[in-house]
Short mmCIF file of C-alpha atoms in Angstrom, two decimals:
data_model
loop_
_atom_site.label_atom_id
_atom_site.label_comp_id
_atom_site.label_asym_id
_atom_site.label_seq_id
_atom_site.Cartn_x
_atom_site.Cartn_y
_atom_site.Cartn_z
CA MET A 112 47.72 -4.34 -39.36
CA LYS A 113 49.05 -1.50 -37.20
CA LYS A 114 46.54 -2.34 -34.50
CA GLU A 115 47.51 -6.02 -34.41
CA LEU A 116 51.22 -5.15 -34.26
CA PHE A 117 50.63 -2.64 -31.47
CA ILE A 118 48.56 -5.13 -29.48
CA THR A 119 51.27 -7.78 -29.84
CA CYS A 120 53.90 -5.34 -28.59
CA LEU A 121 51.69 -4.42 -25.64
CA ILE A 122 51.14 -8.07 -24.76
CA LEU A 123 54.88 -8.69 -24.74
CA PHE A 124 55.40 -5.45 -22.78
CA ASN A 125 52.85 -6.46 -20.16
CA PHE A 126 54.42 -9.94 -19.88
CA SER A 127 57.79 -8.34 -19.16
CA LEU A 128 56.32 -6.06 -16.49
CA ALA A 129 54.23 -8.76 -14.90
CA LYS A 130 57.22 -10.97 -14.09
CA SER A 131 60.03 -10.12 -11.73
CA ASP A 132 62.28 -12.41 -13.73
CA VAL A 133 62.23 -13.51 -17.35
CA LEU A 134 60.82 -16.82 -16.21
CA PRO A 135 57.25 -16.99 -14.92
CA GLN A 136 57.43 -16.34 -11.20
CA ILE A 137 55.81 -18.62 -8.64
CA ASP A 138 53.77 -16.85 -6.01
CA MET A 139 55.52 -17.18 -2.68
CA ASN A 140 52.35 -18.52 -1.09
CA ILE A 141 52.53 -21.79 -3.03
CA ALA A 142 56.15 -22.63 -2.34
CA ASN A 143 56.46 -26.30 -1.38
CA ASN A 144 52.85 -26.87 -2.56
CA THR A 145 51.88 -27.90 0.96
CA GLN A 146 52.15 -25.06 3.42
CA SER A 147 51.84 -21.36 2.74
CA VAL A 148 54.29 -18.65 3.64
CA GLU A 149 51.17 -16.98 5.02
CA GLN A 150 51.11 -19.55 7.81
CA GLU A 151 54.44 -18.35 9.11
CA LYS A 152 54.21 -14.64 8.35
CA ASN A 153 54.49 -13.81 12.06
CA ASP A 154 57.88 -15.50 12.34
CA SER A 155 60.87 -13.19 12.12
CA PHE A 156 63.46 -13.98 9.48
CA GLY A 157 65.77 -15.07 12.28
CA GLN A 158 63.19 -17.60 13.46
CA GLN A 159 62.73 -18.85 9.91
CA LEU A 160 66.49 -19.16 9.50
CA LYS A 161 66.71 -21.17 12.72
CA LYS A 162 63.95 -23.53 11.57
CA ALA A 163 65.63 -23.87 8.18
CA SER A 164 68.91 -24.79 9.87
CA GLN A 165 67.01 -27.51 11.72
CA GLY A 166 65.83 -28.93 8.39
CA GLU A 167 62.22 -27.71 8.31
CA MET A 168 61.39 -27.69 4.60
CA ASN A 169 58.86 -24.87 4.54
CA ALA A 170 61.32 -22.65 6.40
CA ILE A 171 64.13 -23.63 4.02
CA MET A 172 62.02 -22.51 1.07
CA ASN A 173 60.92 -19.32 2.83
CA VAL A 174 64.52 -18.38 3.61
CA ALA A 175 65.67 -19.19 0.09
CA ILE A 176 62.87 -17.14 -1.50
CA THR A 177 63.56 -14.22 0.84
CA TYR A 178 67.22 -14.19 -0.19
CA LEU A 179 66.28 -14.52 -3.85
CA TYR A 180 63.87 -11.58 -4.00
CA GLY A 181 64.90 -9.63 -0.93
CA SER A 182 62.53 -8.06 1.57
CA LYS A 183 62.13 -4.90 3.58
CA ASP A 184 64.77 -6.03 6.06
CA ILE A 185 66.77 -8.64 4.15
CA GLN A 186 69.01 -7.75 1.24
CA GLU A 187 68.83 -9.88 -1.90
CA ASP A 188 71.65 -12.44 -1.91
CA ILE A 189 71.79 -14.85 -4.84
CA GLY A 190 74.60 -16.90 -3.30
CA LYS A 191 72.67 -17.58 -0.11
CA ALA A 192 69.49 -18.22 -2.07
CA SER A 193 71.32 -20.84 -4.14
CA PHE A 194 72.64 -22.51 -1.00
CA TRP A 195 69.17 -22.93 0.49
CA PHE A 196 67.48 -23.96 -2.74
CA GLU A 197 70.12 -26.63 -3.33
CA LYS A 198 69.60 -27.82 0.24
CA ALA A 199 65.87 -28.06 -0.49
CA ILE A 200 66.58 -30.09 -3.62
CA LYS A 201 68.76 -32.51 -1.66
CA GLU A 202 65.83 -32.96 0.73
CA GLY A 203 63.52 -33.80 -2.17
CA ASN A 204 61.74 -30.50 -2.87
CA SER A 205 60.90 -30.24 -6.58
CA ASP A 206 59.84 -26.56 -6.53
CA ALA A 207 63.44 -25.52 -5.91
CA PHE A 208 64.51 -26.63 -9.40
CA TYR A 209 62.44 -23.82 -10.88
CA TYR A 210 64.03 -21.25 -8.60
CA MET A 211 67.52 -22.48 -9.49
CA GLY A 212 66.50 -21.90 -13.09
CA VAL A 213 65.53 -18.34 -12.17
CA ILE A 214 68.86 -17.77 -10.45
CA ASN A 215 70.88 -18.98 -13.42
CA GLN A 216 68.70 -17.00 -15.80
CA ARG A 217 69.56 -13.89 -13.77
CA LYS A 218 73.23 -14.77 -14.12
CA LYS A 219 72.66 -15.14 -17.88
CA ASP A 220 73.91 -18.73 -17.62
CA TYR A 221 71.07 -19.99 -19.77
CA LYS A 222 72.49 -23.48 -20.29
CA ALA A 223 72.56 -24.03 -16.54
CA ALA A 224 69.06 -22.57 -16.25
CA ILE A 225 67.83 -25.08 -18.82
CA THR A 226 69.47 -27.93 -16.90
CA TRP A 227 67.73 -27.00 -13.65
CA LEU A 228 64.39 -26.41 -15.32
CA GLN A 229 64.63 -29.68 -17.22
CA ARG A 230 65.25 -31.58 -13.99
CA GLY A 231 62.23 -29.99 -12.36
CA ALA A 232 60.07 -30.44 -15.45
CA ASN A 233 60.97 -34.12 -15.66
CA LYS A 234 59.77 -34.51 -12.08
CA GLY A 235 56.42 -33.04 -13.08
CA ASP A 236 56.76 -29.59 -11.53
CA PRO A 237 54.40 -27.29 -13.51
CA TYR A 238 56.41 -24.12 -12.83
CA ALA A 239 59.60 -25.67 -14.18
CA GLN A 240 57.62 -26.96 -17.16
CA SER A 241 56.20 -23.51 -17.80
CA GLY A 242 59.63 -21.93 -17.39
CA LEU A 243 61.11 -24.42 -19.83
CA GLY A 244 58.35 -23.58 -22.27
CA TYR A 245 59.32 -19.93 -22.00
CA MET A 246 62.99 -20.67 -22.70
CA TYR A 247 62.01 -22.53 -25.88
CA THR A 248 59.69 -19.69 -26.86
CA VAL A 249 62.41 -17.04 -26.79
CA GLY A 250 65.44 -19.25 -27.48
CA LEU A 251 67.44 -18.85 -24.26
CA GLY A 252 69.95 -21.67 -23.76
CA VAL A 253 68.22 -23.66 -26.50
CA ASP A 254 67.21 -23.10 -30.11
CA LYS A 255 63.87 -21.33 -30.40
CA ASP A 256 61.29 -24.06 -30.88
CA TYR A 257 57.57 -23.31 -30.61
CA LYS A 258 56.63 -26.98 -30.80
CA GLN A 259 58.79 -27.83 -27.78
CA ALA A 260 57.47 -24.74 -26.03
CA LYS A 261 53.91 -25.85 -26.70
CA ASN A 262 54.62 -29.34 -25.34
CA TRP A 263 55.99 -28.02 -22.05
CA TYR A 264 53.34 -25.34 -21.66
CA GLU A 265 50.68 -27.98 -22.22
CA LYS A 266 52.10 -30.21 -19.48
CA ALA A 267 52.00 -27.27 -17.09
CA ALA A 268 48.56 -26.14 -18.26
CA LEU A 269 47.10 -29.57 -17.58
CA GLN A 270 48.26 -29.06 -13.99
CA GLN A 271 46.20 -25.85 -13.81
CA ASP A 272 49.09 -23.42 -14.34
CA ALA A 273 47.23 -20.25 -15.41
CA TYR A 274 50.25 -18.65 -17.08
CA ALA A 275 50.80 -21.73 -19.26
CA GLN A 276 47.09 -21.86 -20.09
CA PHE A 277 47.19 -18.25 -21.23
CA VAL A 278 50.27 -18.77 -23.41
CA LEU A 279 48.76 -21.89 -24.97
CA GLY A 280 45.75 -19.84 -25.95
CA TYR A 281 48.05 -17.26 -27.50
CA LEU A 282 49.99 -19.93 -29.42
CA TYR A 283 46.78 -21.43 -30.81
CA GLN A 284 45.34 -18.04 -31.67
CA ASN A 285 48.43 -17.10 -33.68
CA GLY A 286 49.50 -20.52 -34.98
CA PHE A 287 52.90 -20.59 -33.26
CA GLY A 288 54.13 -24.19 -33.11
CA VAL A 289 50.60 -25.46 -33.73
CA SER A 290 47.95 -25.21 -36.41
CA GLN A 291 45.97 -22.04 -35.85
CA ASN A 292 42.85 -23.04 -33.95
CA TYR A 293 40.58 -20.37 -32.51
CA ASN A 294 38.40 -22.89 -30.70
CA LYS A 295 41.38 -24.26 -28.76
CA ALA A 296 42.62 -20.72 -28.14
CA LYS A 297 39.22 -19.88 -26.68
CA GLU A 298 39.24 -22.99 -24.49
CA TRP A 299 42.65 -22.22 -23.01
CA TYR A 300 41.87 -18.54 -22.47
CA GLU A 301 38.72 -19.54 -20.62
CA LYS A 302 40.71 -21.85 -18.37
CA SER A 303 43.29 -19.23 -17.55
CA ALA A 304 42.80 -16.89 -14.61
CA ASP A 305 45.24 -14.42 -16.14
CA LEU A 306 43.86 -10.94 -16.85
CA GLY A 307 45.41 -11.07 -20.29
CA ALA A 308 43.25 -14.08 -21.03
CA LEU A 309 40.12 -12.03 -20.47
CA ASN A 310 41.36 -9.49 -22.98
CA ASN A 311 42.24 -12.13 -25.57
CA LEU A 312 39.00 -14.00 -25.00
CA ALA A 313 37.20 -10.71 -25.66
CA GLN A 314 39.03 -10.47 -28.98
CA ILE A 315 37.81 -13.96 -29.88
CA TYR A 316 34.18 -12.88 -29.38
CA GLU A 317 34.68 -9.43 -30.91
CA LYS A 318 36.10 -10.84 -34.15
CA GLY A 319 34.15 -14.09 -34.23
CA TYR A 320 37.23 -16.31 -34.31
CA GLY A 321 35.77 -19.82 -34.14
CA VAL A 322 32.61 -18.54 -32.44
CA LYS A 323 29.65 -16.39 -33.39
CA LYS A 324 30.47 -12.71 -33.07
CA ASN A 325 29.18 -11.31 -29.80
CA PRO A 326 30.20 -7.65 -29.35
CA ALA A 327 28.12 -7.28 -26.20
CA TYR A 328 29.92 -10.17 -24.49
CA ALA A 329 33.26 -8.88 -25.82
CA ILE A 330 32.57 -5.50 -24.22
CA GLU A 331 31.79 -7.19 -20.90
CA LEU A 332 35.05 -9.16 -21.01
CA TYR A 333 37.04 -6.06 -21.96
CA ARG A 334 35.34 -4.15 -19.16
CA ARG A 335 36.20 -6.81 -16.58
CA ALA A 336 39.83 -6.85 -17.65
CA ALA A 337 40.04 -3.06 -17.98
CA TYR A 338 38.51 -2.56 -14.53
CA SER A 339 41.39 -4.56 -13.10
CA GLY A 340 43.91 -2.31 -14.80
CA ASP A 341 44.59 -4.24 -18.02
CA ALA A 342 45.80 -1.49 -20.37
CA ILE A 343 45.40 -3.63 -23.50
CA ALA A 344 41.73 -4.17 -22.71
CA GLN A 345 41.31 -0.45 -22.07
CA TYR A 346 42.80 0.12 -25.52
CA ASN A 347 40.72 -2.54 -27.28
CA MET A 348 37.33 -1.49 -25.94
CA GLY A 349 37.14 1.53 -28.22
CA PHE A 350 37.78 -0.44 -31.40
CA ILE A 351 34.45 -2.23 -31.23
CA TYR A 352 32.79 1.01 -32.32
CA ASP A 353 33.12 2.37 -35.84
CA ASP A 354 30.24 4.82 -36.28
CA GLY A 355 30.23 8.62 -36.32
CA GLU A 356 30.63 8.89 -32.56
CA TYR A 357 33.86 6.90 -32.65
CA LEU A 358 36.08 9.11 -30.49
CA GLU A 359 33.34 9.91 -27.99
CA LYS A 360 32.51 6.24 -27.47
CA ILE A 361 36.19 5.34 -27.15
CA ILE A 362 36.61 7.74 -24.27
CA ILE A 363 33.31 6.75 -22.65
CA ARG A 364 34.09 3.03 -22.90
CA LEU A 365 37.61 3.54 -21.60
CA PHE A 366 36.25 4.80 -18.33
CA ILE A 367 33.15 2.62 -17.82
CA GLY A 368 33.69 1.24 -14.36
CA ILE A 369 37.25 2.56 -14.31
CA SER A 370 37.66 5.35 -11.81
CA GLU A 371 41.30 4.57 -11.17
CA PRO A 372 43.22 1.67 -12.76
CA GLN A 373 44.64 -0.54 -10.03
CA ASN A 374 47.96 -1.08 -11.79
CA LYS A 375 48.80 2.62 -11.91
CA ASP A 376 52.52 2.11 -12.22
CA ILE A 377 52.21 0.08 -15.41
CA SER A 378 49.05 1.59 -16.91
CA MET A 379 49.50 2.49 -20.57
CA LEU A 380 46.58 4.94 -20.66
CA SER A 381 48.84 7.98 -20.82
CA ILE A 382 50.41 6.53 -23.96
CA ILE A 383 47.29 5.03 -25.49
CA LEU A 384 44.87 7.96 -25.20
CA PRO A 385 46.90 10.29 -27.49
CA ASN A 386 46.98 7.46 -30.04
CA PHE A 387 43.19 7.23 -29.87
CA ILE A 388 42.85 10.95 -30.53
CA ASN A 389 45.26 10.84 -33.45
CA MET A 390 43.56 7.82 -35.07
CA ALA A 391 40.06 9.11 -34.52
CA THR A 392 40.80 12.51 -36.04
CA GLU A 393 42.78 11.27 -39.06
#
């Protein structure tokens, strides 16, 4: 029971660290869904601002995103970000609804955030749909409602939103807003490109939830996630072993293929390893 509770807390902790805002963040490279910021990375901000003023949509979104998150040379400015996102919306860009939701979430105006997200979600934008699912999951601006959350996450997941696919797997695994269904959890985890999905998929095979137990495959999935810096996977790898060499195998498995976790700033190893030692020597 303690292990499950700790894992749940770590999952929520990693979610909070993985996102710059409470809402799932869209990668800047897919703004406007047509052209990438990468295509215009050589333009100065001044050049982008000039293009935005001339009505070029990709530039409008680039300028708005730069003001929203700030950059090395440009200070974060929510007011200016709002101006450009609203301009994008007037010109028919549906991605901007999501960002307006982010802005209002930052302001703690959750009702307004819901309004913007709902507008984007109704237009079929997967990021707004996923964001709306999150708001229903935690009860910001709306009553907490896992069924509504599941509905919106599913709409986004069917449009290949990896974050939504991961959360759907988690909902099915734990029976939140749906009947617990390990097979569906497995399916959604497999579709998700999220590192957390690898860890949770490993749990499915380790425990035999809806599938035949396969510790060897579970280890491989844990290893792949752990190699990329997933602290939860690093933690879980050791629990597959329960013989007399428990502590030794924990430490060995923690560092198989892991010379230096990539996500050093958020790695939980410094917290987790003492817990291993305490549990293994009790």
